[in-house]
Amino acid sequence: MQFSERIKGVKGSAIRELFKVLGNPAIISFGGGNPAKECFPKEWAAETAKQLIAEKGDVLLQYGPTEGYMPLRKAYLEKVLPPLGITDATIDNVITMTGSMQGLDLLAKVMINPGSTVLVEEPTFLGAIQIFKLAQANIVSVPMHEDGVHADELEQIVKETRPVMFYTIPTFQNPTGAVMNVEARKMTARLAAEYDMLVIEDDPYASLRYSGEVMPLIKTFDTSDNVILLTSYSKTVSPGLRVACCCGNAELVRKMVIAKQGSDTHSPNLNQALVAEFINQGRMPAHLDFINSVYSKSLNIMLDAMGKYFPEWAKYERPEGGLFVWVTLPEGMDASEIYKRSVAEKLVAYVPGAPFYTKPGIGDNTFRLNFSAEPEERIIEGIHRLGDLLKEIGG
Ligand SMILES: Cc1ncc(COP(=O)(O)O)c(C=O)c1O
């Protein structure tokens, strides 16, 4: 087979590969960022889908517009964006997507030539790295700290490398859980204007906040219309629906629509209609209160268990939100090697940190734990077993 240059050397997503072992129910998974089953609005979705098809079946079961299902675009524009401080957008700034993953793919198609420089946080969401590699980008990175990237380092790297875009997850970053400080948020918007650099503000986790103060979106500091906000409904409503919205420059959004025409024509109408109803019926605030109470409890259980069973040399911070705890082992320890033993001997899965880094050889001593997908007793049991394994290996 004569494969493209593009696909050569791009590995399968470590998380997608993980789904293969997760078929075994004995495995306790701290792997993918799956929401808890009890957090899906199942009864509501069943009733509402039936009603939607009865009332609007002719439209919903037909082909729809590539830009997205209009009631969802309007709900996002009129109900979701203004409370976030975005009040000057119009419908031409908004499209819907088949998950924010598709947003990244469309933006890569629209913005990246082979060799174009793309700036990412180090470490960052491995799905984004995969997309930018497939687009044959020259990926450069800015280091993450406890409070996200630092304004001075960001400015320096942008000056030196002149990226076409900066991809950032400012709030409850995947994988580190870090929240970008306000200075860096302002600097990001300033650099976007100064260097005509697109900023992708990927924001799937900000609504999952358990403590601390709400942070302003980078988009609220945007003076040049160079910041595009991606809002996924995967973590808050359902990842299986594959629904996300974005708000960005109208010209850019138009190009994304053209790329989407040749990708999946449009996102599924019924799924978009469900999310639109969820927003328009005003269900989101109570739903977020509910899922945040579930997840903050799971986080506390995981952290308590880690305090009890993990060796002291395994370092981690308490995240204020999101779905992950990021662990750093002493230099020289290899979380990918430990992972093999963890799955085989302890029946516990997590995601080794290396695939979240853009360069080989760094981050091998890190790994990511998800706390939302397993019930309380399995979180405690899994952390106990993993802690035992770490102590067996590292003393
Ligand atoms: C930072 C980040 N962006 C995007 C995605 C993909 O989201 P979606 O399900 O909307 O494609 C994820 C999923 O884990 C994520 O963590």
mmCIF file of N, CA, C and O in Angstrom, residues 25-104:
data_model
loop_
_atom_site.group_PDB
_atom_site.id
_atom_site.type_symbol
_atom_site.label_atom_id
_atom_site.label_comp_id
_atom_site.label_asym_id
_atom_site.label_seq_id
_atom_site.Cartn_x
_atom_site.Cartn_y
_atom_site.Cartn_z
ATOM 1 N N PRO A 25 -14.324 -5.727 31.468
ATOM 2 C CA PRO A 25 -14.941 -4.997 32.588
ATOM 3 C C PRO A 25 -14.139 -5.093 33.884
ATOM 4 O O PRO A 25 -14.354 -4.302 34.811
ATOM 5 N N ALA A 26 -13.197 -6.046 33.938
ATOM 6 C CA ALA A 26 -12.384 -6.160 35.158
ATOM 7 C C ALA A 26 -11.379 -5.009 35.269
ATOM 8 O O ALA A 26 -10.873 -4.717 36.352
ATOM 9 N N ILE A 27 -11.091 -4.370 34.135
ATOM 10 C CA ILE A 27 -10.112 -3.270 34.161
ATOM 11 C C ILE A 27 -10.747 -2.025 34.781
ATOM 12 O O ILE A 27 -11.821 -1.581 34.375
ATOM 13 N N ILE A 28 -10.077 -1.473 35.774
ATOM 14 C CA ILE A 28 -10.507 -0.196 36.356
ATOM 15 C C ILE A 28 -9.840 0.891 35.529
ATOM 16 O O ILE A 28 -8.608 0.938 35.441
ATOM 17 N N SER A 29 -10.654 1.737 34.892
ATOM 18 C CA SER A 29 -10.065 2.694 33.957
ATOM 19 C C SER A 29 -10.030 4.124 34.488
ATOM 20 O O SER A 29 -11.065 4.722 34.763
ATOM 21 N N PHE A 30 -8.805 4.644 34.561
ATOM 22 C CA PHE A 30 -8.608 6.073 34.799
ATOM 23 C C PHE A 30 -8.094 6.690 33.489
ATOM 24 O O PHE A 30 -7.346 7.647 33.484
ATOM 25 N N GLY A 31 -8.484 6.052 32.378
ATOM 26 C CA GLY A 31 -7.954 6.421 31.061
ATOM 27 C C GLY A 31 -8.669 7.603 30.430
ATOM 28 O O GLY A 31 -8.490 8.733 30.857
ATOM 29 N N GLY A 32 -9.511 7.356 29.415
ATOM 30 C CA GLY A 32 -10.146 8.447 28.658
ATOM 31 C C GLY A 32 -10.928 9.403 29.542
ATOM 32 O O GLY A 32 -11.208 9.119 30.696
ATOM 33 N N GLY A 33 -11.299 10.546 28.976
ATOM 34 C CA GLY A 33 -12.039 11.552 29.746
ATOM 35 C C GLY A 33 -13.541 11.325 29.670
ATOM 36 O O GLY A 33 -14.303 12.251 29.389
ATOM 37 N N ASN A 34 -13.959 10.075 29.928
ATOM 38 C CA ASN A 34 -15.386 9.763 29.801
ATOM 39 C C ASN A 34 -16.202 10.341 30.961
ATOM 40 O O ASN A 34 -15.850 10.136 32.120
ATOM 41 N N PRO A 35 -17.333 11.012 30.636
ATOM 42 C CA PRO A 35 -18.232 11.419 31.719
ATOM 43 C C PRO A 35 -18.832 10.180 32.400
ATOM 44 O O PRO A 35 -18.846 9.089 31.823
ATOM 45 N N ALA A 36 -19.335 10.368 33.632
ATOM 46 C CA ALA A 36 -19.993 9.265 34.344
ATOM 47 C C ALA A 36 -21.330 8.945 33.672
ATOM 48 O O ALA A 36 -22.035 9.859 33.240
ATOM 49 N N LYS A 37 -21.657 7.652 33.649
ATOM 50 C CA LYS A 37 -22.920 7.233 33.007
ATOM 51 C C LYS A 37 -24.124 7.915 33.655
ATOM 52 O O LYS A 37 -25.058 8.314 32.983
ATOM 53 N N GLU A 38 -24.067 8.054 34.989
ATOM 54 C CA GLU A 38 -25.241 8.625 35.677
ATOM 55 C C GLU A 38 -25.395 10.128 35.424
ATOM 56 O O GLU A 38 -26.385 10.727 35.839
ATOM 57 N N CYS A 39 -24.404 10.700 34.742
ATOM 58 C CA CYS A 39 -24.511 12.129 34.431
ATOM 59 C C CYS A 39 -25.186 12.391 33.081
ATOM 60 O O CYS A 39 -25.413 13.549 32.720
ATOM 61 N N PHE A 40 -25.487 11.335 32.327
ATOM 62 C CA PHE A 40 -26.185 11.552 31.058
ATOM 63 C C PHE A 40 -27.669 11.794 31.328
ATOM 64 O O PHE A 40 -28.287 11.040 32.094
ATOM 65 N N PRO A 41 -28.266 12.805 30.685
ATOM 66 C CA PRO A 41 -29.707 13.055 30.886
ATOM 67 C C PRO A 41 -30.534 12.084 30.037
ATOM 68 O O PRO A 41 -31.184 12.472 29.072
ATOM 69 N N LYS A 42 -30.508 10.800 30.426
ATOM 70 C CA LYS A 42 -31.056 9.747 29.561
ATOM 71 C C LYS A 42 -32.576 9.840 29.358
ATOM 72 O O LYS A 42 -33.055 9.806 28.231
ATOM 73 N N GLU A 43 -33.300 9.951 30.486
ATOM 74 C CA GLU A 43 -34.769 9.969 30.338
ATOM 75 C C GLU A 43 -35.210 11.192 29.552
ATOM 76 O O GLU A 43 -36.060 11.111 28.669
ATOM 77 N N TRP A 44 -34.605 12.309 29.900
ATOM 78 C CA TRP A 44 -34.934 13.553 29.184
ATOM 79 C C TRP A 44 -34.633 13.384 27.690
ATOM 80 O O TRP A 44 -35.456 13.761 26.842
ATOM 81 N N ALA A 45 -33.480 12.801 27.359
ATOM 82 C CA ALA A 45 -33.078 12.673 25.952
ATOM 83 C C ALA A 45 -34.041 11.753 25.202
ATOM 84 O O ALA A 45 -34.420 12.044 24.055
ATOM 85 N N ALA A 46 -34.475 10.668 25.856
ATOM 86 C CA ALA A 46 -35.389 9.719 25.195
ATOM 87 C C ALA A 46 -36.719 10.419 24.875
ATOM 88 O O ALA A 46 -37.214 10.365 23.746
ATOM 89 N N GLU A 47 -37.250 11.100 25.868
ATOM 90 C CA GLU A 47 -38.537 11.802 25.691
ATOM 91 C C GLU A 47 -38.427 12.904 24.645
ATOM 92 O O GLU A 47 -39.274 13.053 23.771
ATOM 93 N N THR A 48 -37.353 13.682 24.768
ATOM 94 C CA THR A 48 -37.210 14.850 23.892
ATOM 95 C C THR A 48 -36.943 14.428 22.451
ATOM 96 O O THR A 48 -37.466 15.046 21.517
ATOM 97 N N ALA A 49 -36.157 13.360 22.278
ATOM 98 C CA ALA A 49 -35.879 12.898 20.913
ATOM 99 C C ALA A 49 -37.194 12.455 20.254
ATOM 100 O O ALA A 49 -37.452 12.765 19.077
ATOM 101 N N LYS A 50 -38.024 11.769 21.027
ATOM 102 C CA LYS A 50 -39.303 11.284 20.487
ATOM 103 C C LYS A 50 -40.188 12.467 20.067
ATOM 104 O O LYS A 50 -40.741 12.500 18.963
ATOM 105 N N GLN A 51 -40.221 13.427 20.964
ATOM 106 C CA GLN A 51 -41.033 14.621 20.692
ATOM 107 C C GLN A 51 -40.501 15.407 19.484
ATOM 108 O O GLN A 51 -41.257 15.846 18.637
ATOM 109 N N LEU A 52 -39.171 15.543 19.437
ATOM 110 C CA LEU A 52 -38.565 16.299 18.331
ATOM 111 C C LEU A 52 -38.866 15.638 16.993
ATOM 112 O O LEU A 52 -39.203 16.313 16.015
ATOM 113 N N ILE A 53 -38.781 14.315 16.978
ATOM 114 C CA ILE A 53 -39.034 13.617 15.711
ATOM 115 C C ILE A 53 -40.510 13.731 15.341
ATOM 116 O O ILE A 53 -40.861 13.941 14.171
ATOM 117 N N ALA A 54 -41.387 13.636 16.362
ATOM 118 C CA ALA A 54 -42.820 13.760 16.070
ATOM 119 C C ALA A 54 -43.125 15.150 15.503
ATOM 120 O O ALA A 54 -43.875 15.290 14.541
ATOM 121 N N GLU A 55 -42.505 16.173 16.083
ATOM 122 C CA GLU A 55 -42.851 17.544 15.682
ATOM 123 C C GLU A 55 -42.047 18.069 14.498
ATOM 124 O O GLU A 55 -42.550 18.854 13.701
ATOM 125 N N LYS A 56 -40.753 17.649 14.425
ATOM 126 C CA LYS A 56 -39.891 18.248 13.398
ATOM 127 C C LYS A 56 -39.150 17.195 12.576
ATOM 128 O O LYS A 56 -38.091 17.474 12.011
ATOM 129 N N GLY A 57 -39.723 15.986 12.545
ATOM 130 C CA GLY A 57 -39.040 14.874 11.873
ATOM 131 C C GLY A 57 -38.674 15.169 10.427
ATOM 132 O O GLY A 57 -37.606 14.773 9.960
ATOM 133 N N ASP A 58 -39.557 15.884 9.722
ATOM 134 C CA ASP A 58 -39.279 16.138 8.300
ATOM 135 C C ASP A 58 -38.005 16.959 8.116
ATOM 136 O O ASP A 58 -37.285 16.785 7.143
ATOM 137 N N VAL A 59 -37.746 17.841 9.049
ATOM 138 C CA VAL A 59 -36.523 18.664 8.962
ATOM 139 C C VAL A 59 -35.333 17.898 9.530
ATOM 140 O O VAL A 59 -34.269 17.827 8.914
ATOM 141 N N LEU A 60 -35.541 17.268 10.690
ATOM 142 C CA LEU A 60 -34.401 16.664 11.395
ATOM 143 C C LEU A 60 -33.878 15.418 10.696
ATOM 144 O O LEU A 60 -32.690 15.101 10.779
ATOM 145 N N LEU A 61 -34.751 14.695 10.021
ATOM 146 C CA LEU A 61 -34.304 13.473 9.348
ATOM 147 C C LEU A 61 -33.825 13.760 7.921
ATOM 148 O O LEU A 61 -33.350 12.857 7.236
ATOM 149 N N GLN A 62 -33.930 15.010 7.509
ATOM 150 C CA GLN A 62 -33.485 15.436 6.173
ATOM 151 C C GLN A 62 -32.038 15.951 6.266
ATOM 152 O O GLN A 62 -31.530 16.184 7.362
ATOM 153 N N TYR A 63 -31.356 16.128 5.125
ATOM 154 C CA TYR A 63 -30.080 16.851 5.140
ATOM 155 C C TYR A 63 -30.289 18.237 5.744
ATOM 156 O O TYR A 63 -31.367 18.824 5.604
ATOM 157 N N GLY A 64 -29.248 18.756 6.382
ATOM 158 C CA GLY A 64 -29.352 20.089 6.993
ATOM 159 C C GLY A 64 -28.236 20.998 6.520
ATOM 160 O O GLY A 64 -27.357 20.584 5.757
ATOM 161 N N PRO A 65 -28.228 22.250 6.975
ATOM 162 C CA PRO A 65 -27.179 23.193 6.559
ATOM 163 C C PRO A 65 -25.817 22.862 7.176
ATOM 164 O O PRO A 65 -25.755 22.427 8.326
ATOM 165 N N THR A 66 -24.762 23.070 6.398
ATOM 166 C CA THR A 66 -23.403 22.803 6.894
ATOM 167 C C THR A 66 -23.068 23.694 8.088
ATOM 168 O O THR A 66 -22.386 23.273 9.025
ATOM 169 N N GLU A 67 -23.561 24.921 8.084
ATOM 170 C CA GLU A 67 -23.281 25.871 9.176
ATOM 171 C C GLU A 67 -23.824 25.381 10.511
ATOM 172 O O GLU A 67 -23.364 25.828 11.562
ATOM 173 N N GLY A 68 -24.822 24.499 10.437
ATOM 174 C CA GLY A 68 -25.394 23.958 11.673
ATOM 175 C C GLY A 68 -26.886 24.203 11.766
ATOM 176 O O GLY A 68 -27.452 25.019 11.018
ATOM 177 N N TYR A 69 -27.506 23.498 12.678
ATOM 178 C CA TYR A 69 -28.947 23.593 12.920
ATOM 179 C C TYR A 69 -29.226 24.961 13.550
ATOM 180 O O TYR A 69 -28.685 25.279 14.615
ATOM 181 N N MET A 70 -30.042 25.764 12.873
ATOM 182 C CA MET A 70 -30.196 27.167 13.272
ATOM 183 C C MET A 70 -30.609 27.360 14.742
ATOM 184 O O MET A 70 -30.033 28.215 15.430
ATOM 185 N N PRO A 71 -31.557 26.585 15.285
ATOM 186 C CA PRO A 71 -31.901 26.815 16.691
ATOM 187 C C PRO A 71 -30.704 26.608 17.646
ATOM 188 O O PRO A 71 -30.620 27.275 18.678
ATOM 189 N N LEU A 72 -29.779 25.728 17.285
ATOM 190 C CA LEU A 72 -28.598 25.561 18.146
ATOM 191 C C LEU A 72 -27.645 26.745 17.981
ATOM 192 O O LEU A 72 -27.118 27.275 18.964
ATOM 193 N N ARG A 73 -27.438 27.179 16.741
ATOM 194 C CA ARG A 73 -26.562 28.345 16.527
ATOM 195 C C ARG A 73 -27.105 29.550 17.293
ATOM 196 O O ARG A 73 -26.359 30.284 17.938
ATOM 197 N N LYS A 74 -28.431 29.735 17.231
ATOM 198 C CA LYS A 74 -29.055 30.881 17.922
ATOM 199 C C LYS A 74 -28.953 30.735 19.435
ATOM 200 O O LYS A 74 -28.695 31.711 20.146
ATOM 201 N N ALA A 75 -29.170 29.520 19.929
ATOM 202 C CA ALA A 75 -29.106 29.302 21.383
ATOM 203 C C ALA A 75 -27.695 29.619 21.886
ATOM 204 O O ALA A 75 -27.519 30.248 22.932
ATOM 205 N N TYR A 76 -26.694 29.197 21.124
ATOM 206 C CA TYR A 76 -25.303 29.451 21.500
ATOM 207 C C TYR A 76 -25.022 30.961 21.484
ATOM 208 O O TYR A 76 -24.452 31.514 22.431
ATOM 209 N N LEU A 77 -25.474 31.607 20.415
ATOM 210 C CA LEU A 77 -25.238 33.046 20.257
ATOM 211 C C LEU A 77 -25.956 33.857 21.330
ATOM 212 O O LEU A 77 -25.384 34.782 21.915
ATOM 213 N N GLU A 78 -27.203 33.506 21.590
ATOM 214 C CA GLU A 78 -28.027 34.378 22.440
ATOM 215 C C GLU A 78 -28.020 33.971 23.914
ATOM 216 O O GLU A 78 -28.206 34.812 24.785
ATOM 217 N N LYS A 79 -27.822 32.676 24.181
ATOM 218 C CA LYS A 79 -27.934 32.237 25.580
ATOM 219 C C LYS A 79 -26.597 31.806 26.198
ATOM 220 O O LYS A 79 -26.424 31.935 27.410
ATOM 221 N N VAL A 80 -25.698 31.264 25.383
ATOM 222 C CA VAL A 80 -24.448 30.727 25.947
ATOM 223 C C VAL A 80 -23.353 31.805 25.976
ATOM 224 O O VAL A 80 -22.682 31.988 27.001
ATOM 225 N N LEU A 81 -23.172 32.509 24.867
ATOM 226 C CA LEU A 81 -22.046 33.448 24.782
ATOM 227 C C LEU A 81 -22.183 34.688 25.673
ATOM 228 O O LEU A 81 -21.205 35.049 26.353
ATOM 229 N N PRO A 82 -23.356 35.356 25.716
ATOM 230 C CA PRO A 82 -23.412 36.595 26.522
ATOM 231 C C PRO A 82 -23.003 36.418 27.992
ATOM 232 O O PRO A 82 -22.207 37.227 28.495
ATOM 233 N N PRO A 83 -23.463 35.375 28.695
ATOM 234 C CA PRO A 83 -23.003 35.245 30.089
ATOM 235 C C PRO A 83 -21.490 35.023 30.213
ATOM 236 O O PRO A 83 -20.913 35.236 31.274
ATOM 237 N N LEU A 84 -20.855 34.597 29.109
ATOM 238 C CA LEU A 84 -19.397 34.403 29.129
ATOM 239 C C LEU A 84 -18.665 35.702 28.789
ATOM 240 O O LEU A 84 -17.440 35.732 28.687
ATOM 241 N N GLY A 85 -19.430 36.768 28.546
ATOM 242 C CA GLY A 85 -18.823 38.070 28.247
ATOM 243 C C GLY A 85 -18.668 38.329 26.755
ATOM 244 O O GLY A 85 -18.015 39.290 26.355
ATOM 245 N N ILE A 86 -19.280 37.495 25.919
ATOM 246 C CA ILE A 86 -19.175 37.700 24.463
ATOM 247 C C ILE A 86 -20.531 38.211 23.969
ATOM 248 O O ILE A 86 -21.487 37.436 23.841
ATOM 249 N N THR A 87 -20.575 39.510 23.737
ATOM 250 C CA THR A 87 -21.874 40.131 23.443
ATOM 251 C C THR A 87 -21.927 40.738 22.042
ATOM 252 O O THR A 87 -22.980 41.190 21.605
ATOM 253 N N ASP A 88 -20.775 40.754 21.350
ATOM 254 C CA ASP A 88 -20.773 41.437 20.059
ATOM 255 C C ASP A 88 -20.751 40.477 18.873
ATOM 256 O O ASP A 88 -20.543 40.880 17.734
ATOM 257 N N ALA A 89 -20.982 39.174 19.125
ATOM 258 C CA ALA A 89 -20.953 38.203 18.022
ATOM 259 C C ALA A 89 -22.275 38.261 17.251
ATOM 260 O O ALA A 89 -23.299 38.697 17.780
ATOM 261 N N THR A 90 -22.229 37.826 15.981
ATOM 262 C CA THR A 90 -23.461 37.693 15.190
ATOM 263 C C THR A 90 -23.552 36.234 14.735
ATOM 264 O O THR A 90 -22.602 35.456 14.935
ATOM 265 N N ILE A 91 -24.640 35.901 14.090
ATOM 266 C CA ILE A 91 -24.849 34.503 13.680
ATOM 267 C C ILE A 91 -23.749 34.052 12.696
ATOM 268 O O ILE A 91 -23.398 32.877 12.646
ATOM 269 N N ASP A 92 -23.165 35.007 11.960
ATOM 270 C CA ASP A 92 -22.101 34.648 11.007
ATOM 271 C C ASP A 92 -20.801 34.242 11.699
ATOM 272 O O ASP A 92 -19.891 33.720 11.068
ATOM 273 N N ASN A 93 -20.707 34.499 12.994
ATOM 274 C CA ASN A 93 -19.513 34.097 13.757
ATOM 275 C C ASN A 93 -19.650 32.687 14.328
ATOM 276 O O ASN A 93 -18.704 32.169 14.927
ATOM 277 N N VAL A 94 -20.843 32.105 14.174
ATOM 278 C CA VAL A 94 -21.141 30.860 14.899
ATOM 279 C C VAL A 94 -21.434 29.716 13.939
ATOM 280 O O VAL A 94 -22.272 29.855 13.035
ATOM 281 N N ILE A 95 -20.745 28.598 14.135
ATOM 282 C CA ILE A 95 -21.155 27.358 13.453
ATOM 283 C C ILE A 95 -21.123 26.209 14.461
ATOM 284 O O ILE A 95 -20.522 26.320 15.527
ATOM 285 N N THR A 96 -21.775 25.124 14.086
ATOM 286 C CA THR A 96 -21.737 23.931 14.926
ATOM 287 C C THR A 96 -20.820 22.905 14.267
ATOM 288 O O THR A 96 -20.560 22.964 13.070
ATOM 289 N N MET A 97 -20.339 21.984 15.081
ATOM 290 C CA MET A 97 -19.359 21.006 14.588
ATOM 291 C C MET A 97 -19.626 19.637 15.194
ATOM 292 O O MET A 97 -20.288 19.533 16.228
ATOM 293 N N THR A 98 -19.087 18.620 14.552
ATOM 294 C CA THR A 98 -19.220 17.257 15.060
ATOM 295 C C THR A 98 -18.130 17.036 16.122
ATOM 296 O O THR A 98 -17.114 16.410 15.873
ATOM 297 N N GLY A 99 -18.352 17.602 17.287
ATOM 298 C CA GLY A 99 -17.340 17.581 18.353
ATOM 299 C C GLY A 99 -16.304 18.668 18.102
ATOM 300 O O GLY A 99 -16.082 19.088 16.953
ATOM 301 N N SER A 100 -15.660 19.147 19.164
ATOM 302 C CA SER A 100 -14.649 20.186 18.939
ATOM 303 C C SER A 100 -13.427 19.596 18.253
ATOM 304 O O SER A 100 -12.630 20.304 17.651
ATOM 305 N N MET A 101 -13.299 18.270 18.314
ATOM 306 C CA MET A 101 -12.240 17.598 17.556
ATOM 307 C C MET A 101 -12.365 17.946 16.067
ATOM 308 O O MET A 101 -11.368 18.174 15.400
ATOM 309 N N GLN A 102 -13.608 17.994 15.575
ATOM 310 C CA GLN A 102 -13.770 18.377 14.172
ATOM 311 C C GLN A 102 -13.377 19.836 13.967
ATOM 312 O O GLN A 102 -12.822 20.189 12.927
ATOM 313 N N GLY A 103 -13.661 20.667 14.957
ATOM 314 C CA GLY A 103 -13.253 22.073 14.857
ATOM 315 C C GLY A 103 -11.752 22.172 14.648
ATOM 316 O O GLY A 103 -11.275 22.934 13.796
ATOM 317 N N LEU A 104 -11.000 21.385 15.404
ATOM 318 C CA LEU A 104 -9.532 21.416 15.268
ATOM 319 C C LEU A 104 -9.110 20.934 13.883
ATOM 320 O O LEU A 104 -8.219 21.500 13.251
#
